Amino acid sequence: MKKGYVYILKSIEKNRFYIGSTNNLEERLKRHKHGLVKATRPLLPVELKFFQEYGTFGIARKIELKLKKLKRKDYIENIIKDGLIKWGSSSVGPDAFE
């Protein structure tokens, strides 16, 4: 099975975040930066602020959707600052959803 990644992009000009998941981080970032992803096209230019690898794409996708439901900018900023996704008082490492 292919590994999965959760990543956070930040719009340099608009100070907005985008949360995504993929099984090929390098290729997905190229698509974002070249305006080939409809959701991030209006946010260009963007920069990668955070990513975390998971055992499968399915796990990464579940975490992405959970993060998107939070919609809290301060929480996203803390993930970037800490380099770790946390749920309540516990942290979620790469193997938490396997």
C-alpha positions as CSV (number, residue, x, y, z in Angstrom):
1,M,0.0,0.0,0.0
2,K,1.1,3.5,-0.7
3,K,1.8,5.9,2.1
4,G,-0.3,9.0,2.6
5,Y,0.4,12.5,3.6
6,V,-1.5,15.3,5.3
7,Y,-0.2,18.7,4.4
8,I,-0.9,22.4,5.1
9,L,-0.3,25.1,2.5
10,K,-0.4,28.8,3.3
11,S,-1.2,31.5,0.9
12,I,1.6,34.0,1.0
13,E,-0.6,37.0,0.0
14,K,-3.9,36.1,1.5
15,N,-2.8,34.7,4.8
16,R,-5.1,31.7,4.4
17,F,-4.5,28.0,4.9
18,Y,-5.3,25.0,2.8
19,I,-5.3,21.4,4.2
20,G,-5.0,18.5,1.9
21,S,-4.0,14.8,1.6
22,T,-2.2,12.9,-1.1
23,N,-0.2,9.7,-1.8
24,N,2.4,11.6,-3.8
25,L,3.4,14.8,-2.0
26,E,6.0,16.1,-4.5
27,E,3.6,15.8,-7.4
28,R,0.7,17.3,-5.6
29,L,2.7,20.3,-4.5
30,K,3.8,20.9,-8.1
31,R,0.1,20.9,-9.2
32,H,-0.8,23.4,-6.4
33,K,2.1,25.7,-7.3
34,H,1.3,25.7,-11.0
35,G,-2.4,26.6,-10.5
36,L,-3.6,23.1,-11.5
37,V,-5.7,22.6,-8.4
38,K,-9.0,24.6,-8.5
39,A,-9.3,25.0,-4.7
40,T,-5.9,26.7,-4.3
41,R,-5.7,28.6,-7.6
42,P,-7.2,31.8,-5.9
43,L,-4.7,31.5,-3.1
44,L,-1.5,31.5,-5.2
45,P,1.3,31.8,-4.4
46,V,1.3,29.2,-1.7
47,E,4.0,27.6,0.4
48,L,4.2,24.3,2.2
49,K,4.1,24.9,6.0
50,F,3.6,21.4,7.3
51,F,3.3,17.7,6.3
52,Q,3.1,14.4,8.1
53,E,3.4,10.9,6.6
54,Y,0.9,8.1,7.4
55,G,0.9,4.4,6.7
56,T,-1.8,4.7,4.0
57,F,-3.6,7.3,2.0
58,G,-6.9,6.3,3.7
59,I,-5.6,7.2,7.1
60,A,-4.2,10.5,5.8
61,R,-7.6,11.3,4.2
62,K,-9.4,10.7,7.5
63,I,-7.1,13.0,9.3
64,E,-7.4,15.7,6.6
65,L,-11.2,15.6,6.8
66,K,-11.1,15.8,10.6
67,L,-8.8,18.9,10.5
68,K,-11.0,20.6,7.9
69,K,-14.0,20.3,10.2
70,L,-12.2,22.3,12.9
71,K,-11.9,25.4,10.8
72,R,-9.8,27.1,13.5
73,K,-6.9,29.2,12.2
74,D,-5.2,29.2,15.7
75,Y,-5.3,25.4,15.7
76,I,-3.7,25.2,12.3
77,E,-1.0,27.7,13.3
78,N,-0.2,25.5,16.4
79,I,0.2,22.4,14.2
80,I,2.7,24.3,12.1
81,K,4.5,25.7,15.1
82,D,4.6,22.4,17.0
83,G,5.2,20.2,14.0
84,L,2.5,17.8,15.4
85,I,-1.2,17.2,15.1
86,K,-2.8,17.2,18.5
87,W,-6.3,16.1,19.5
88,G,-7.2,17.5,23.0
89,S,-4.4,16.7,25.4
90,S,-3.0,13.9,23.2
91,S,-0.9,14.1,20.2
92,V,-1.5,12.2,17.0
93,G,1.6,10.7,15.5
94,P,1.9,9.0,12.2
95,D,0.6,5.6,13.5
96,A,-2.4,6.8,15.5
97,F,-5.1,5.8,13.0
98,E,-3.5,2.5,11.8
